[in-house]
GROMACS .gro file of C-alpha atoms in nm:
model
  172
    1MET     CA    1   0.855  -2.540  -2.164
    2SER     CA    2   0.534  -2.309  -2.015
    3VAL     CA    3   0.441  -2.282  -1.601
    4ILE     CA    4   0.180  -2.009  -1.460
    5LEU     CA    5   0.126  -1.944  -1.106
    6ASN     CA    6  -0.189  -1.963  -0.974
    7TYR     CA    7  -0.202  -1.586  -0.943
    8LYS     CA    8  -0.507  -1.273  -0.965
    9THR     CA    9  -0.349  -0.954  -1.010
   10GLN     CA   10  -0.520  -0.701  -0.816
   11LYS     CA   11  -0.701  -0.347  -0.983
   12GLN     CA   12  -0.502  -0.100  -0.720
   13ILE     CA   13  -0.773   0.152  -0.604
   14LEU     CA   14  -0.594   0.436  -0.565
   15ASP     CA   15  -0.407   0.567  -0.869
   16GLU     CA   16  -0.078   0.597  -0.609
   17TRP     CA   17  -0.157   0.238  -0.492
   18CYS     CA   18   0.024   0.025  -0.735
   19TRP     CA   19   0.303  -0.133  -0.471
   20ALA     CA   20  -0.035  -0.170  -0.300
   21ALA     CA   21  -0.219  -0.340  -0.542
   22VAL     CA   22   0.138  -0.569  -0.583
   23ALA     CA   23   0.222  -0.660  -0.222
   24SER     CA   24  -0.114  -0.773  -0.148
   25SER     CA   25  -0.197  -1.000  -0.429
   26VAL     CA   26   0.180  -1.135  -0.398
   27ALA     CA   27   0.069  -1.159   0.002
   28LEU     CA   28  -0.228  -1.323  -0.149
   29LYS     CA   29  -0.075  -1.600  -0.357
   30TYR     CA   30   0.114  -1.697  -0.073
   31SER     CA   31  -0.174  -1.709   0.118
   32PRO     CA   32  -0.553  -1.671  -0.026
   33SER     CA   33  -0.720  -1.599   0.261
   34SER     CA   34  -0.482  -1.449   0.549
   35GLY     CA   35  -0.312  -1.221   0.316
   36PRO     CA   36  -0.305  -0.808   0.361
   37THR     CA   37  -0.627  -0.585   0.200
   38GLN     CA   38  -0.471  -0.282  -0.014
   39ALA     CA   39  -0.645  -0.085   0.223
   40PHE     CA   40  -0.517  -0.254   0.490
   41LEU     CA   41  -0.092  -0.232   0.363
   42ALA     CA   42  -0.171   0.148   0.335
   43SER     CA   43  -0.367   0.169   0.697
   44GLN     CA   44   0.036   0.007   0.865
   45LEU     CA   45   0.260   0.229   0.608
   46ILE     CA   46   0.099   0.533   0.547
   47ASP     CA   47  -0.197   0.676   0.765
   48GLN     CA   48  -0.406   0.450   0.944
   49SER     CA   49  -0.714   0.665   0.844
   50CYS     CA   50  -0.630   0.458   0.472
   51SER     CA   51  -0.811   0.147   0.599
   52ILE     CA   52  -1.153   0.317   0.521
   53VAL     CA   53  -1.049   0.351   0.162
   54ALA     CA   54  -1.283   0.081  -0.046
   55SER     CA   55  -1.239   0.006  -0.399
   56SER     CA   56  -1.660   0.039  -0.441
   57ASP     CA   57  -1.532   0.421  -0.375
   58PRO     CA   58  -1.221   0.550  -0.406
   59ASP     CA   59  -1.277   0.865  -0.396
   60ALA     CA   60  -1.329   0.880  -0.058
   61ALA     CA   61  -0.996   0.822   0.024
   62PRO     CA   62  -0.903   1.101   0.276
   63ALA     CA   63  -0.608   1.315   0.074
   64VAL     CA   64  -0.341   1.194   0.271
   65CYS     CA   65  -0.425   0.827   0.142
   66HIS     CA   66  -0.315   0.895  -0.205
   67GLN     CA   67   0.072   0.917  -0.214
   68ASP     CA   68   0.304   0.648  -0.364
   69PHE     CA   69   0.513   0.422  -0.148
   70ASP     CA   70   0.787   0.151  -0.149
   71LEU     CA   71   0.701  -0.190  -0.288
   72GLN     CA   72   1.013  -0.330  -0.099
   73LYS     CA   73   0.921  -0.249   0.242
   74ALA     CA   74   0.535  -0.313   0.148
   75LEU     CA   75   0.608  -0.695   0.077
   76MET     CA   76   0.830  -0.646   0.396
   77ARG     CA   77   0.487  -0.632   0.597
   78SER     CA   78   0.369  -0.921   0.440
   79LYS     CA   79   0.674  -1.103   0.512
   80ASN     CA   80   0.671  -1.190   0.093
   81TRP     CA   81   1.044  -1.006   0.067
   82SER     CA   82   1.338  -1.193   0.030
   83HIS     CA   83   1.595  -0.995  -0.118
   84THR     CA   84   1.621  -0.702  -0.351
   85PHE     CA   85   1.866  -0.674  -0.670
   86GLU     CA   86   1.910  -0.304  -0.888
   87GLY     CA   87   1.819  -0.392  -1.231
   88LYS     CA   88   1.652  -0.639  -1.478
   89LEU     CA   89   1.722  -0.968  -1.417
   90LYS     CA   90   1.797  -1.241  -1.674
   91PHE     CA   91   1.472  -1.425  -1.781
   92ASP     CA   92   1.664  -1.781  -1.643
   93THR     CA   93   1.680  -1.590  -1.283
   94ILE     CA   94   1.319  -1.514  -1.391
   95CYS     CA   95   1.197  -1.895  -1.464
   96GLN     CA   96   1.386  -2.048  -1.208
   97GLU     CA   97   1.172  -1.796  -0.959
   98ILE     CA   98   0.890  -1.871  -1.110
   99ASP     CA   99   0.974  -2.258  -1.142
  100ALA     CA  100   1.006  -2.262  -0.784
  101GLY     CA  101   0.637  -2.148  -0.754
  102ARG     CA  102   0.787  -1.754  -0.668
  103PRO     CA  103   0.628  -1.440  -0.873
  104VAL     CA  104   0.905  -1.190  -0.920
  105CYS     CA  105   0.824  -0.832  -0.850
  106CYS     CA  106   0.953  -0.562  -1.081
  107GLN     CA  107   0.974  -0.150  -1.051
  108ILE     CA  108   0.976   0.055  -1.450
  109PHE     CA  109   1.021   0.370  -1.391
  110TRP     CA  110   0.800   0.637  -1.677
  111PRO     CA  111   1.103   0.885  -1.709
  112ALA     CA  112   0.775   1.093  -1.924
  113PHE     CA  113   0.591   1.108  -1.580
  114GLU     CA  114   0.869   1.126  -1.383
  115ARG     CA  115   0.775   0.835  -1.153
  116SER     CA  116   0.785   0.430  -1.113
  117HIS     CA  117   0.537   0.193  -1.173
  118PHE     CA  118   0.484  -0.190  -0.991
  119ILE     CA  119   0.434  -0.443  -1.189
  120THR     CA  120   0.451  -0.834  -1.113
  121ILE     CA  121   0.639  -1.137  -1.353
  122PHE     CA  122   0.415  -1.483  -1.273
  123GLY     CA  123   0.426  -1.724  -1.558
  124TYR     CA  124   0.680  -1.745  -1.847
  125THR     CA  125   0.556  -1.982  -2.160
  126GLY     CA  126   0.847  -1.959  -2.423
  127PRO     CA  127   1.040  -1.699  -2.389
  128LYS     CA  128   0.707  -1.433  -2.343
  129VAL     CA  129   0.689  -1.366  -1.946
  130VAL     CA  130   0.316  -1.333  -1.853
  131ILE     CA  131   0.247  -0.962  -1.654
  132GLY     CA  132  -0.029  -0.901  -1.388
  133ASP     CA  133  -0.006  -0.479  -1.420
  134PRO     CA  134  -0.257  -0.359  -1.131
  135ASP     CA  135  -0.322   0.016  -1.370
  136LYS     CA  136  -0.700   0.039  -1.453
  137GLU     CA  137  -0.544   0.094  -1.769
  138ALA     CA  138  -0.388  -0.272  -1.793
  139GLY     CA  139  -0.379  -0.579  -1.611
  140VAL     CA  140  -0.247  -0.887  -1.722
  141CYS     CA  141  -0.061  -1.013  -2.071
  142SER     CA  142   0.225  -1.106  -2.188
  143GLN     CA  143   0.462  -1.045  -2.373
  144ASP     CA  144   0.862  -1.163  -2.548
  145PHE     CA  145   1.106  -1.121  -2.245
  146SER     CA  146   1.341  -0.921  -2.470
  147VAL     CA  147   1.095  -0.693  -2.548
  148PHE     CA  148   0.909  -0.617  -2.211
  149ALA     CA  149   1.346  -0.578  -2.106
  150GLU     CA  150   1.386  -0.309  -2.327
  151GLY     CA  151   1.121  -0.150  -2.208
  152TYR     CA  152   0.792  -0.213  -2.078
  153ARG     CA  153   0.516   0.033  -2.151
  154GLU     CA  154   0.785   0.308  -2.292
  155GLY     CA  155   0.926   0.270  -1.952
  156ILE     CA  156   1.310   0.103  -1.813
  157TRP     CA  157   1.319  -0.184  -1.579
  158THR     CA  158   1.471  -0.037  -1.268
  159ARG     CA  159   1.479  -0.259  -0.997
  160SER     CA  160   1.312  -0.641  -0.897
  161TYR     CA  161   1.214  -0.774  -0.621
  162PHE     CA  162   1.229  -1.160  -0.553
  163THR     CA  163   0.935  -1.284  -0.348
  164LYS     CA  164   0.853  -1.541  -0.061
  165PRO     CA  165   0.595  -1.720   0.077
  166PRO     CA  166   0.573  -1.629   0.477
  167GLN     CA  167   0.780  -1.811   0.709
  168ASN     CA  168   0.679  -2.174   0.798
  169SER     CA  169   0.443  -2.168   0.490
  170PRO     CA  170   0.419  -2.401   0.202
  171ILE     CA  171   0.425  -2.249  -0.164
  172PRO     CA  172   0.076  -2.277  -0.264
   0.00000   0.00000   0.00000
């Protein structure tokens, strides 16, 4: 079986903004005409000056904007956070969420860099998951779930974020 959600993976505007790209992409999946931009989320969660950051000129971003941030707080700000699970999910759980029209976000810890990265699973086809990675060097790919769960891009899947549409909004 195969289910792939209507989901557009945004590229992160700044190197540290995978959290903003994932939260904005999830919000736009649920509310295509009114989801918050990466810059809006950063301006609300980091510093008001981040509102001017644009993908056309990321080098002009104020220094204060170059920060990692907590995806859960960003999803809460966009009203798309349902709950968080510490660790990996089972393939069946991923499929149930996708079948219900809800993408699942994952935190990947890279020991070599001592930092985390956020991605979204928004589909499955057979034993593979469809991954949206906001990293400028990545993008959309499909990978066997067992390979993904054991080390996506040499990282460790440490946390899973369940999403939902904003209250009183149907799932498109």
